[in-house]
Coordinates of C-alpha atoms in Angstrom, one line a residue:
Chain A
X855 CA 59.8 -12.2 2.3
X856 CA 63.5 -12.6 2.0
X857 CA 64.0 -8.9 2.9
X858 CA 62.0 -9.1 6.1
X859 CA 63.8 -12.1 7.4
X860 CA 67.2 -10.7 6.7
X861 CA 66.6 -7.8 9.0
X862 CA 65.2 -9.7 11.9
X863 CA 67.9 -11.5 14.0
X864 CA 67.6 -15.2 13.6
X865 CA 67.1 -17.7 16.4
X866 CA 70.7 -18.8 16.9
X867 CA 73.0 -16.9 19.2
X868 CA 74.8 -13.8 18.0
X869 CA 74.1 -14.5 14.3
X870 CA 73.4 -10.9 13.6
X871 CA 76.5 -9.5 15.1
X872 CA 78.9 -10.7 12.3
X873 CA 79.2 -8.9 9.0
X874 CA 77.3 -10.1 6.0
X875 CA 80.7 -10.8 4.3
X876 CA 82.0 -13.1 7.0
X877 CA 78.7 -14.9 7.1
X878 CA 78.9 -15.4 3.4
X879 CA 82.5 -16.7 3.6
X880 CA 81.4 -19.2 6.3
X881 CA 78.6 -20.4 4.1
X882 CA 75.9 -19.2 6.4
X883 CA 74.3 -17.0 3.8
X884 CA 74.3 -19.9 1.3
X885 CA 72.8 -22.3 3.8
X886 CA 70.1 -19.7 4.6
X887 CA 69.3 -19.2 1.0
X888 CA 69.1 -22.9 0.3
X889 CA 66.8 -23.6 3.2
X890 CA 64.8 -20.5 2.3
X891 CA 64.2 -21.9 -1.2
X892 CA 62.8 -25.1 0.2
X893 CA 60.6 -23.3 2.7
X894 CA 59.4 -21.0 0.0
X895 CA 58.4 -23.9 -2.1
X896 CA 55.9 -24.9 0.5
X897 CA 54.3 -21.5 0.1
X898 CA 54.5 -21.8 -3.7
X899 CA 52.7 -25.2 -3.6
X900 CA 50.0 -23.9 -1.4
X901 CA 49.4 -20.8 -3.5
X902 CA 49.4 -22.9 -6.7
X903 CA 46.9 -25.3 -5.2
X904 CA 44.4 -22.5 -4.4
X905 CA 45.1 -20.8 -7.7
X906 CA 44.5 -24.0 -9.7
X907 CA 41.3 -24.9 -7.9
X908 CA 40.0 -21.3 -8.5
X909 CA 41.1 -21.1 -12.1
X910 CA 39.8 -24.6 -13.0
X911 CA 36.4 -24.0 -11.6
X912 CA 35.7 -20.8 -13.6
X913 CA 33.2 -22.4 -16.0
X914 CA 30.6 -23.6 -13.4
X915 CA 31.1 -20.5 -11.3
X916 CA 30.1 -18.3 -14.2
X917 CA 27.5 -20.6 -15.5
X918 CA 25.6 -21.2 -12.2
X919 CA 26.9 -18.7 -9.7
X920 CA 25.4 -19.2 -6.3
X921 CA 22.6 -21.4 -7.8
X922 CA 25.2 -24.2 -7.8
X923 CA 24.8 -24.6 -4.1
X924 CA 21.0 -24.5 -3.9
X925 CA 19.8 -26.6 -6.9
X926 CA 19.5 -30.3 -6.5
X927 CA 19.7 -31.6 -10.1
X928 CA 22.9 -33.3 -11.0
X929 CA 22.6 -34.3 -14.6
X930 CA 25.9 -34.5 -16.6
X931 CA 24.0 -35.4 -19.8
X932 CA 22.2 -32.1 -19.9
X933 CA 25.0 -30.2 -18.3
X934 CA 22.9 -29.4 -15.3
X935 CA 24.9 -29.3 -12.1
X936 CA 23.5 -28.5 -8.6
X937 CA 25.5 -29.5 -5.6
X938 CA 22.8 -29.5 -3.0
X939 CA 22.4 -33.3 -2.7
X940 CA 26.2 -33.6 -2.0
X941 CA 26.3 -30.8 0.4
X942 CA 23.3 -32.3 2.2
X943 CA 25.0 -35.7 2.3
X944 CA 28.2 -34.3 3.7
X945 CA 26.4 -32.3 6.3
X946 CA 24.2 -35.1 7.4
X947 CA 26.9 -37.8 7.6
X948 CA 29.2 -35.5 9.5
X949 CA 26.4 -34.5 11.9
X950 CA 25.6 -38.2 12.6
X951 CA 29.3 -38.9 13.0
X952 CA 29.9 -36.1 15.5
X953 CA 26.7 -37.0 17.4
X954 CA 28.2 -40.4 18.1
X955 CA 31.8 -39.4 18.4
X956 CA 31.7 -36.4 20.7
X957 CA 30.1 -38.1 23.8
X958 CA 32.2 -41.2 23.3
X959 CA 35.4 -39.3 22.6
X960 CA 34.9 -36.8 25.4
X961 CA 34.1 -39.6 27.9
X962 CA 37.3 -41.5 26.9
X963 CA 39.4 -38.3 27.1
X964 CA 38.1 -37.6 30.6
X965 CA 39.0 -41.1 31.6
X966 CA 42.5 -40.8 30.2
X967 CA 43.2 -37.4 31.6
X968 CA 41.5 -37.5 34.9
X969 CA 41.0 -41.0 36.2
X970 CA 43.3 -43.6 34.7
X971 CA 46.7 -44.2 36.4
X972 CA 49.6 -42.9 34.4
X973 CA 50.7 -46.2 33.0
X974 CA 47.2 -47.3 31.8
X975 CA 46.6 -43.8 30.4
X976 CA 49.8 -43.9 28.4
X977 CA 49.1 -47.4 27.0
X978 CA 45.6 -46.5 26.0
X979 CA 46.7 -43.3 24.5
X980 CA 49.3 -45.2 22.5
X981 CA 46.7 -47.5 21.2
X982 CA 44.4 -44.6 20.3
X983 CA 47.2 -43.0 18.4
X984 CA 47.6 -46.3 16.4
X985 CA 43.9 -46.2 15.7
X986 CA 44.3 -42.8 14.3
X987 CA 46.9 -44.2 11.9
X988 CA 44.6 -46.8 10.4
X989 CA 44.1 -45.9 6.7
X990 CA 40.6 -44.8 5.7
X991 CA 40.3 -47.4 3.0
X992 CA 40.5 -50.0 5.7
X993 CA 37.6 -48.4 7.5
X994 CA 35.8 -48.5 4.3
X995 CA 36.6 -52.2 3.8
X996 CA 35.2 -53.1 7.2
X997 CA 32.3 -50.8 6.6
X998 CA 31.2 -52.6 3.5
X999 CA 31.6 -56.1 4.7
X1000 CA 30.9 -55.9 8.4
X1001 CA 29.0 -52.8 9.3
X1002 CA 26.6 -52.6 6.3
X1003 CA 25.3 -56.2 6.6
X1004 CA 25.0 -55.7 10.3
X1005 CA 22.9 -52.5 9.8
X1006 CA 20.8 -54.1 7.1
X1007 CA 20.0 -57.3 8.9
X1008 CA 19.7 -56.2 12.5
X1009 CA 20.0 -52.6 13.4
X1010 CA 17.9 -50.9 10.8
X1011 CA 14.9 -53.4 11.0
X1012 CA 15.0 -53.0 14.8
X1013 CA 15.2 -49.2 14.7
X1014 CA 12.4 -49.1 12.0
X1015 CA 10.2 -51.2 14.2
X1016 CA 10.6 -49.1 17.4
X1017 CA 11.3 -45.6 16.1
X1018 CA 10.0 -46.0 12.6
X1019 CA 7.3 -43.3 13.1
X1020 CA 10.1 -40.8 13.0
X1021 CA 11.0 -39.8 9.4
X1022 CA 14.6 -40.2 10.5
X1023 CA 14.3 -43.9 10.8
X1024 CA 11.8 -44.7 8.1
X1025 CA 12.1 -46.5 4.8
X1026 CA 13.5 -49.9 3.7
X1027 CA 16.8 -51.0 5.3
X1028 CA 19.5 -50.8 2.6
X1029 CA 22.4 -51.0 4.9
X1030 CA 24.4 -48.5 2.8
X1031 CA 23.4 -44.9 3.3
X1032 CA 23.7 -41.9 5.6
X1033 CA 23.6 -43.9 8.8
X1034 CA 26.4 -46.3 7.7
X1035 CA 28.6 -43.4 6.6
X1036 CA 27.9 -41.5 9.8
X1037 CA 28.9 -44.4 12.0
X1038 CA 32.1 -45.0 10.0
X1039 CA 33.0 -41.3 10.3
X1040 CA 32.3 -41.5 14.0
X1041 CA 34.7 -44.3 14.5
X1042 CA 37.3 -42.5 12.4
X1043 CA 37.2 -39.2 14.2
X1044 CA 37.0 -40.5 17.7
X1045 CA 40.8 -40.9 18.0
X1046 CA 41.3 -37.2 17.1
X1047 CA 38.7 -36.0 19.6
X1048 CA 40.3 -38.1 22.3
X1049 CA 43.9 -37.1 21.8
X1050 CA 43.2 -33.4 21.5
X1051 CA 40.6 -33.3 24.3
X1052 CA 42.9 -35.3 26.5
X1053 CA 45.7 -32.8 26.0
X1054 CA 43.5 -29.9 26.6
X1055 CA 42.1 -31.4 29.8
X1056 CA 45.6 -32.1 31.0
X1057 CA 46.5 -28.5 30.5
X1058 CA 43.9 -27.5 33.1
X1059 CA 45.8 -26.4 36.2
X1060 CA 45.8 -28.8 39.2
X1061 CA 44.6 -26.1 41.5
X1062 CA 41.2 -26.0 39.8
X1063 CA 40.6 -29.6 40.7
X1064 CA 42.0 -29.3 44.2
X1065 CA 39.8 -26.2 44.9
X1066 CA 36.7 -28.0 43.8
X1067 CA 37.5 -31.2 45.8
X1068 CA 38.3 -29.2 48.9
X1069 CA 34.9 -27.5 48.7
X1070 CA 33.3 -31.0 49.0
X1071 CA 32.7 -31.8 45.3
X1072 CA 32.8 -35.4 44.3
X1073 CA 35.3 -36.5 41.8
X1074 CA 32.8 -36.4 39.0
X1075 CA 31.5 -32.9 40.0
X1076 CA 35.0 -31.5 40.0
X1077 CA 35.6 -33.0 36.6
X1078 CA 32.3 -32.0 35.0
X1079 CA 31.6 -28.7 36.6
X1080 CA 35.1 -27.3 36.9
X1081 CA 37.7 -29.0 34.7
X1082 CA 35.5 -29.6 31.6
X1083 CA 34.1 -26.0 31.6
X1084 CA 37.6 -24.7 32.0
X1085 CA 38.7 -26.7 29.0
X1086 CA 35.5 -26.0 27.1
X1087 CA 37.0 -23.8 24.3
X1088 CA 39.7 -26.4 23.6
X1089 CA 37.2 -29.2 23.5
X1090 CA 35.2 -27.3 21.0
X1091 CA 38.5 -26.9 19.1
X1092 CA 38.9 -30.7 19.0
X1093 CA 35.3 -31.0 17.8
X1094 CA 35.9 -28.6 14.9
X1095 CA 39.1 -30.5 14.1
X1096 CA 37.1 -33.7 13.9
X1097 CA 34.4 -32.0 11.8
X1098 CA 37.0 -30.9 9.3
X1099 CA 38.2 -34.4 9.1
X1100 CA 34.8 -35.8 8.7
X1101 CA 33.8 -33.3 5.9
X1102 CA 36.9 -34.1 3.9
X1103 CA 36.9 -37.9 4.4
X1104 CA 36.6 -39.6 1.1
X1105 CA 37.3 -43.3 0.8
X1106 CA 35.4 -44.8 3.8
X1107 CA 32.3 -42.6 3.0
X1108 CA 32.4 -43.4 -0.7
X1109 CA 32.4 -47.1 0.1
X1110 CA 29.3 -47.1 2.4
X1111 CA 27.1 -44.1 1.5
X1112 CA 25.4 -45.8 -1.4
X1113 CA 26.3 -43.2 -4.0
X1114 CA 22.8 -41.9 -4.9
X1115 CA 22.4 -38.1 -5.3
X1116 CA 19.2 -37.9 -3.3
X1117 CA 18.0 -35.7 -0.5
X1118 CA 16.0 -37.8 1.9
X1119 CA 15.1 -37.1 5.5
X1120 CA 15.7 -40.8 6.4
X1121 CA 19.1 -41.9 7.7
X1122 CA 18.5 -45.3 6.1
X1123 CA 18.4 -43.8 2.6
X1124 CA 21.5 -44.0 0.3
X1125 CA 23.0 -40.6 -0.4
X1126 CA 26.1 -39.0 -1.7
X1127 CA 28.8 -36.7 -0.3
X1128 CA 31.0 -34.0 -1.9
X1129 CA 34.2 -36.0 -1.5
X1130 CA 32.5 -39.2 -2.7
X1131 CA 31.2 -37.7 -5.9
X1132 CA 34.6 -36.3 -6.7
X1133 CA 36.2 -39.7 -6.1
X1134 CA 33.7 -41.6 -8.2
X1135 CA 33.1 -39.3 -11.1
X1136 CA 36.3 -37.4 -11.6
X1137 CA 38.1 -39.8 -13.9
X1138 CA 34.9 -40.3 -15.9
X1139 CA 33.9 -36.7 -16.3
X1140 CA 33.4 -35.9 -19.9
X1141 CA 33.3 -32.3 -20.9
X1142 CA 34.9 -29.3 -19.3
X1143 CA 31.8 -28.1 -17.5
X1144 CA 31.3 -31.5 -15.8
X1145 CA 35.0 -31.7 -14.7
X1146 CA 35.1 -28.2 -13.5
X1147 CA 31.8 -28.6 -11.5
X1148 CA 33.6 -31.4 -9.7
X1149 CA 36.7 -29.2 -9.2
X1150 CA 34.4 -26.4 -7.8
X1151 CA 33.1 -29.0 -5.3
X1152 CA 36.7 -29.6 -4.3
X1153 CA 37.2 -25.9 -3.8
X1154 CA 34.2 -25.8 -1.5
X1155 CA 35.6 -28.7 0.5
X1156 CA 39.0 -27.0 0.8
X1157 CA 37.5 -23.7 1.9
X1158 CA 35.3 -25.4 4.5
X1159 CA 38.1 -27.4 6.0
X1160 CA 40.3 -24.4 5.9
X1161 CA 37.9 -22.3 8.0
X1162 CA 37.2 -25.1 10.5
X1163 CA 40.8 -26.0 11.0
X1164 CA 41.7 -22.3 11.6
X1165 CA 38.9 -22.0 14.2
X1166 CA 39.9 -25.2 15.8
X1167 CA 43.6 -24.2 16.2
X1168 CA 42.5 -20.8 17.6
X1169 CA 40.3 -22.4 20.2
X1170 CA 42.8 -25.0 21.3
X1171 CA 45.5 -22.3 21.6
X1172 CA 43.3 -20.0 23.7
X1173 CA 42.6 -22.8 26.2
X1174 CA 46.2 -23.9 26.5
X1175 CA 47.3 -20.2 27.0
X1176 CA 44.6 -19.8 29.6
X1177 CA 45.8 -22.9 31.4
X1178 CA 49.4 -21.7 31.4
X1179 CA 48.3 -18.2 32.4
X1180 CA 46.5 -19.4 35.5
X1181 CA 49.3 -21.6 36.4
X1182 CA 51.9 -18.9 36.4
Chain B
X1416 CA 17.5 -29.8 55.8
X1417 CA 17.8 -32.7 58.3
X1418 CA 20.9 -34.7 58.6
X1419 CA 19.1 -37.7 57.0
X1420 CA 18.3 -35.9 53.8
X1421 CA 21.8 -34.6 53.7
X1422 CA 23.2 -38.1 53.9
X1423 CA 20.8 -39.2 51.2
X1424 CA 21.9 -36.4 49.0
X1425 CA 25.6 -37.1 49.6
X1426 CA 25.1 -40.7 48.8
X1427 CA 23.2 -39.8 45.6
X1428 CA 26.0 -37.5 44.6
X1429 CA 28.6 -40.2 45.3
X1430 CA 26.6 -42.7 43.3
X1431 CA 26.3 -40.3 40.3
X1432 CA 30.0 -39.8 40.5
X1433 CA 30.8 -43.5 40.5
X1434 CA 28.4 -44.2 37.6
X1435 CA 29.7 -41.4 35.4
X1436 CA 33.3 -42.2 36.1
X1437 CA 32.7 -45.8 35.2
X1438 CA 31.0 -44.7 32.0
X1439 CA 34.0 -42.7 30.9
X1440 CA 36.0 -45.8 31.4
X1441 CA 33.6 -47.7 29.2
X1442 CA 34.0 -45.0 26.6
X1443 CA 37.8 -45.4 26.6
X1444 CA 37.4 -49.2 26.4
X1445 CA 35.0 -49.0 23.5
X1446 CA 37.3 -46.6 21.6
X1447 CA 40.4 -48.8 22.1
X1448 CA 38.6 -52.1 21.4
X1449 CA 37.8 -50.8 17.9
X1450 CA 41.5 -51.3 17.1
X1451 CA 41.3 -54.9 18.1
X1452 CA 38.1 -55.4 16.2
X1453 CA 39.8 -54.1 13.0
X1454 CA 42.8 -56.2 13.5
X1455 CA 40.8 -59.3 14.3
X1456 CA 38.5 -59.0 11.3
X1457 CA 41.4 -58.4 8.9
X1458 CA 43.3 -61.4 10.2
X1459 CA 40.2 -63.6 10.1
X1460 CA 39.1 -62.6 6.6
X1461 CA 42.5 -61.9 5.0
X1462 CA 44.9 -64.2 6.9
X1463 CA 44.2 -67.2 4.7
X1464 CA 44.7 -65.3 1.5
X1465 CA 48.1 -63.8 2.4
X1466 CA 50.4 -66.3 0.8
X1467 CA 53.3 -66.6 -1.5
X1468 CA 51.1 -66.0 -4.6
X1469 CA 49.8 -62.7 -3.1
X1470 CA 53.2 -61.2 -3.1
X1471 CA 54.5 -62.6 -6.4
X1472 CA 51.7 -63.0 -8.9
X1473 CA 49.9 -60.4 -11.0
X1474 CA 46.1 -60.0 -10.6
X1475 CA 44.2 -62.6 -12.6
X1476 CA 41.4 -61.7 -15.0
X1477 CA 37.8 -61.6 -13.6
X1478 CA 36.5 -65.1 -13.0
X1479 CA 39.9 -66.7 -12.7
X1480 CA 40.8 -67.6 -9.2
X1481 CA 44.2 -67.1 -7.7
X1482 CA 46.6 -64.4 -8.6
X1483 CA 48.2 -61.8 -6.4
X1484 CA 49.0 -58.1 -6.0
X1485 CA 52.7 -58.1 -6.8
X1486 CA 52.3 -55.1 -9.1
X1487 CA 50.4 -53.1 -6.4
X1488 CA 53.0 -53.8 -3.8
X1489 CA 55.9 -52.7 -6.1
X1490 CA 53.7 -49.8 -7.2
X1491 CA 53.2 -48.7 -3.6
X1492 CA 56.9 -49.0 -2.9
X1493 CA 57.8 -46.9 -5.9
X1494 CA 55.2 -44.3 -5.0
X1495 CA 56.4 -44.0 -1.5
X1496 CA 60.1 -43.8 -2.5
X1497 CA 59.5 -41.0 -4.9
X1498 CA 57.1 -39.3 -2.5
X1499 CA 59.8 -39.3 0.2
X1500 CA 62.3 -37.9 -2.3
X1501 CA 59.9 -35.0 -2.9
X1502 CA 58.4 -34.5 0.6
X1503 CA 61.3 -35.1 2.9
X1504 CA 63.9 -32.6 1.5
X1505 CA 61.3 -29.9 1.3
X1506 CA 59.9 -30.7 4.7
X1507 CA 63.3 -31.1 6.4
X1508 CA 65.1 -28.1 4.9
X1509 CA 62.0 -26.0 5.2
X1510 CA 61.9 -27.0 8.9
X1511 CA 65.6 -26.1 9.3
X1512 CA 64.8 -22.7 7.8
X1513 CA 61.9 -22.1 10.2
X1514 CA 63.9 -23.2 13.3
X1515 CA 67.3 -21.6 12.5
X1516 CA 67.0 -18.9 10.0
X1517 CA 63.3 -17.9 9.7
X1518 CA 62.3 -14.4 10.6
X1519 CA 58.9 -13.7 12.2
X1520 CA 57.1 -12.7 9.0
X1521 CA 58.5 -15.3 6.7
X1522 CA 58.2 -18.0 9.4
X1523 CA 54.5 -17.2 9.9
X1524 CA 53.7 -17.4 6.2
X1525 CA 55.5 -20.8 5.8
X1526 CA 53.9 -22.2 8.9
X1527 CA 50.5 -21.0 7.9
X1528 CA 50.8 -22.6 4.4
X1529 CA 52.1 -25.9 5.9
X1530 CA 49.1 -26.0 8.2
X1531 CA 46.8 -25.3 5.3
X1532 CA 48.3 -28.2 3.3
X1533 CA 48.0 -30.4 6.4
X1534 CA 44.4 -29.7 6.8
X1535 CA 43.4 -29.9 3.1
X1536 CA 41.3 -33.0 2.4
X1537 CA 43.5 -35.6 0.5
X1538 CA 41.1 -35.7 -2.4
X1539 CA 41.6 -32.0 -3.0
X1540 CA 45.4 -32.6 -3.2
X1541 CA 44.5 -35.2 -5.8
X1542 CA 42.5 -32.7 -7.9
X1543 CA 45.4 -30.2 -7.7
X1544 CA 48.0 -32.7 -8.9
X1545 CA 45.6 -33.9 -11.6
X1546 CA 45.3 -30.3 -12.9
X1547 CA 49.1 -29.8 -12.6
X1548 CA 50.7 -33.1 -13.8
X1549 CA 48.0 -35.3 -15.4
X1550 CA 46.0 -32.9 -17.6
X1551 CA 49.0 -31.3 -19.4
X1552 CA 50.7 -34.7 -20.1
X1553 CA 47.4 -36.4 -21.0
X1554 CA 48.0 -39.5 -18.9
X1555 CA 48.1 -40.8 -15.3
X1556 CA 51.5 -41.5 -13.9
X1557 CA 53.6 -42.8 -11.0
X1558 CA 55.3 -39.4 -10.8
X1559 CA 51.9 -37.6 -10.4
X1560 CA 50.9 -40.0 -7.7
X1561 CA 54.2 -39.6 -5.9
X1562 CA 53.9 -35.8 -6.1
X1563 CA 50.5 -35.9 -4.5
X1564 CA 51.8 -38.1 -1.7
X1565 CA 54.9 -36.0 -1.4
X1566 CA 52.9 -32.9 -0.9
X1567 CA 51.0 -34.6 2.0
X1568 CA 54.4 -35.6 3.6
X1569 CA 55.7 -32.0 3.6
X1570 CA 53.7 -30.4 6.4
X1571 CA 54.2 -33.3 8.9
X1572 CA 58.0 -33.4 8.2
X1573 CA 58.3 -29.6 8.3
X1574 CA 56.5 -28.9 11.5
X1575 CA 58.2 -31.8 13.4
X1576 CA 61.6 -30.9 12.1
X1577 CA 61.1 -27.3 13.3
X1578 CA 59.8 -28.5 16.7
X1579 CA 62.6 -31.0 17.4
X1580 CA 65.3 -28.5 16.3
X1581 CA 63.9 -25.9 18.6
X1582 CA 64.0 -28.5 21.3
X1583 CA 67.8 -28.8 21.1
X1584 CA 69.3 -27.1 24.2
X1585 CA 70.8 -23.6 23.7
X1586 CA 74.0 -24.7 25.4
X1587 CA 74.8 -27.1 22.6
X1588 CA 74.6 -24.3 20.0
X1589 CA 76.7 -22.0 22.2
X1590 CA 79.3 -24.7 22.6
X1591 CA 79.6 -25.1 18.8
X1592 CA 79.7 -21.3 18.3
X1593 CA 82.4 -21.0 21.1
X1594 CA 84.5 -23.5 19.2
X1595 CA 84.3 -21.2 16.2
X1596 CA 81.9 -23.1 14.1
X1597 CA 79.9 -21.1 11.6
X1598 CA 76.2 -21.3 11.9
X1599 CA 75.6 -23.8 9.1
X1600 CA 78.4 -26.0 10.5
X1601 CA 76.8 -26.0 13.9
X1602 CA 73.5 -26.9 12.4
X1603 CA 74.9 -29.7 10.2
X1604 CA 77.2 -31.3 12.8
X1605 CA 75.7 -30.5 16.2
X1606 CA 72.0 -29.4 16.1
X1607 CA 70.5 -31.7 13.5
X1608 CA 72.3 -34.8 14.8
X1609 CA 71.0 -34.0 18.3
X1610 CA 67.5 -33.9 17.0
X1611 CA 67.7 -36.7 14.4
X1612 CA 65.7 -39.2 16.3
X1613 CA 62.7 -37.0 16.5
X1614 CA 63.0 -36.0 12.9
X1615 CA 63.3 -39.6 11.8
X1616 CA 60.3 -40.5 13.8
X1617 CA 58.3 -37.8 12.1
X1618 CA 59.4 -38.8 8.6
X1619 CA 58.4 -42.4 9.3
X1620 CA 55.0 -41.3 10.7
X1621 CA 54.5 -39.2 7.6
X1622 CA 55.4 -42.2 5.4
X1623 CA 53.0 -44.4 7.3
X1624 CA 50.3 -41.9 6.8
X1625 CA 50.6 -41.5 3.1
X1626 CA 51.2 -45.3 2.6
X1627 CA 47.5 -45.8 3.3
X1628 CA 46.2 -42.8 1.3
X1629 CA 43.8 -43.7 -1.5
X1630 CA 42.0 -40.6 -2.5
X1631 CA 44.9 -38.6 -3.9
X1632 CA 46.0 -41.6 -6.0
X1633 CA 42.6 -42.2 -7.7
X1634 CA 43.2 -39.7 -10.4
X1635 CA 47.0 -39.3 -10.3
X1636 CA 48.6 -42.7 -10.3
X1637 CA 45.2 -44.3 -11.2
X1638 CA 45.4 -48.1 -11.4
X1639 CA 47.0 -50.8 -13.5
X1640 CA 46.2 -54.5 -14.0
X1641 CA 49.7 -55.1 -15.1
X1642 CA 53.3 -54.1 -14.2
X1643 CA 53.7 -50.4 -14.6
X1644 CA 56.0 -49.9 -17.6
X1645 CA 57.6 -46.7 -16.4
X1646 CA 57.5 -43.7 -14.0
X1647 CA 55.4 -41.8 -16.5
X1648 CA 52.8 -44.6 -16.7
X1649 CA 49.8 -45.4 -14.4
X1650 CA 50.5 -47.8 -11.6
X1651 CA 48.6 -50.0 -9.2
X1652 CA 49.0 -49.4 -5.5
X1653 CA 47.8 -51.3 -2.5
X1654 CA 45.2 -48.8 -1.2
X1655 CA 43.6 -48.2 -4.6
X1656 CA 43.5 -52.0 -5.2
X1657 CA 41.7 -52.5 -1.9
X1658 CA 39.1 -49.9 -2.9
X1659 CA 38.7 -51.3 -6.4
X1660 CA 38.4 -54.9 -5.3
X1661 CA 36.1 -54.1 -2.3
X1662 CA 33.5 -52.3 -4.3
X1663 CA 33.6 -54.8 -7.2
X1664 CA 30.9 -57.6 -7.2
X1665 CA 33.3 -60.6 -7.3
X1666 CA 33.7 -62.9 -4.4
X1667 CA 37.3 -63.7 -5.2
X1668 CA 38.2 -60.0 -5.4
X1669 CA 36.7 -59.4 -1.9
X1670 CA 39.0 -62.2 -0.6
X1671 CA 42.0 -60.4 -2.2
X1672 CA 40.9 -57.0 -0.8
X1673 CA 40.9 -58.4 2.7
X1674 CA 44.4 -59.8 2.2
X1675 CA 45.6 -56.5 0.8
X1676 CA 43.9 -54.7 3.7
X1677 CA 45.7 -57.0 6.2
X1678 CA 49.1 -56.4 4.5
X1679 CA 48.6 -52.6 4.4
X1680 CA 47.4 -52.3 8.0
X1681 CA 50.3 -54.5 9.2
X1682 CA 52.7 -52.3 7.4
X1683 CA 51.3 -49.1 8.7
X1684 CA 51.1 -50.3 12.3
X1685 CA 54.6 -51.7 12.3
X1686 CA 56.0 -48.5 11.0
X1687 CA 54.0 -46.5 13.5
X1688 CA 55.2 -48.6 16.4
X1689 CA 58.8 -48.6 15.2
X1690 CA 58.8 -44.9 14.7
X1691 CA 57.4 -44.2 18.2
X1692 CA 59.9 -46.6 19.8
X1693 CA 62.8 -44.8 18.1
X1694 CA 62.1 -41.8 20.3
X1695 CA 63.5 -42.2 23.8
X1696 CA 60.9 -42.4 26.5
X1697 CA 59.8 -39.2 28.0
X1698 CA 59.9 -37.2 24.7
X1699 CA 56.5 -36.7 23.2
X1700 CA 55.9 -37.2 19.5
X1701 CA 54.5 -34.0 18.1
X1702 CA 51.1 -34.4 16.6
X1703 CA 50.8 -33.9 12.9

């Protein structure tokens, strides 16, 4: 790594034109080396993280192989570990979360980017940024004491009465469960969808809107049929970003999902998620296989978010490049 | 098509436009109002319990009313201090390397790793630090918790430092060079000072973010009902206390959890607002 960077001229002006010795005398080589060490430590930490997760999940990987992901028995007493209930819970809660968050977030982003006067848009964006800074344990706190009772007393009985024939909304109203976790996740990822989508929408060239309007489109038609499709890839990027957040979210979900390793089609049913089971059982895990099964779950989570984040960044980049390209 | 149906159709389209645009406004309003709901509920439920005792007393045993979270507040402060000592130098100097010295290949690798760390779920960071610093020493510690939080601060600090340093105008660098300054001198005395507001903002935002992190502390710093007796001992922290108290079945603990939630949120929001106001208007804060 050091060798490649030494041969490529650095960002500053004319750095490469002086001799190595004079740069050494001026302290430039020393400064480069020191900062390089710190930069390299970032790489080191990342490599160590992946290595540790891989190494410390060897037992269950050898013992269960791919069966780990498709069996649904989680019984530490008999050393049986199947991750399916947790994977199911993570997928279902994230899906519910996105189903609520995407329309709301996209709507708000359209308002902020296309409609609101600059001043109002800036103020609201500032508040949304603050919302993104609220710690997840606080969402969990409000989830337990405000949302869960609300769901148990009012929302779930009402849904059960009207839509109870669907397996989705059947069963007794516990309050805690997939639905509660999904709603909390939705609230938590909305700020991310809004701020990324807004930026992507703002990068759509003005001419696109003007052309649509001059052809007689209404304001909504120009937004929905021209601007949004133009920004589509970037908006998908923001959704992937939100999904990655939702999958890895731990505290808020742990506090409202009910912590029961069950696979149930009903959203009212208590469940469990990958992150939640790690948070709850990690310090109590007795035996290497148990602990390593939890670490393997962590590895799965890491890989999933890694893939989603990568895809998201790619999509957002593509859209912004395209916007800039048309503009030029 | 007759003129009449044309008119009808136009009116319909205009109506749809008005309705949909109003709906987007409603979406924005709903999203923003969540912030005020959160603040309102925390003040309502936690406001009464934030008193002198909360900041000065230790937690009481179960069943005994009163007590406070002094140990958690001090614990959080210690965790954040040490986390900054780990995360800020690595992030800042790494950022300097990327902006001023980094070649294309090395820069790409460092940036890629930073993004990977930034996107990693915080609980995974917790597992990593557990394997690295807790398991070998056989006990939870403040140091391990700080290391986990420090790791989380690195990517935010690193990428923003790089971004703000790159934003410093070329003419400033050329001026320094023309006066005969060596590169590191130009960086230390001209370029970094020119970008320090942005970097400071980023550091504060990173601090505010990890201040509320709970998941990476669960199995690194763990928790403690008493004062932590040293850096190598488990310690209480505000976020972990909120979690522990909120999921426990005791009424009095719930009251304390609300109070701790209010204090934590106030802290995070104040630091956020302060950090953003440090930046002069017109310069955008890079997103972490």
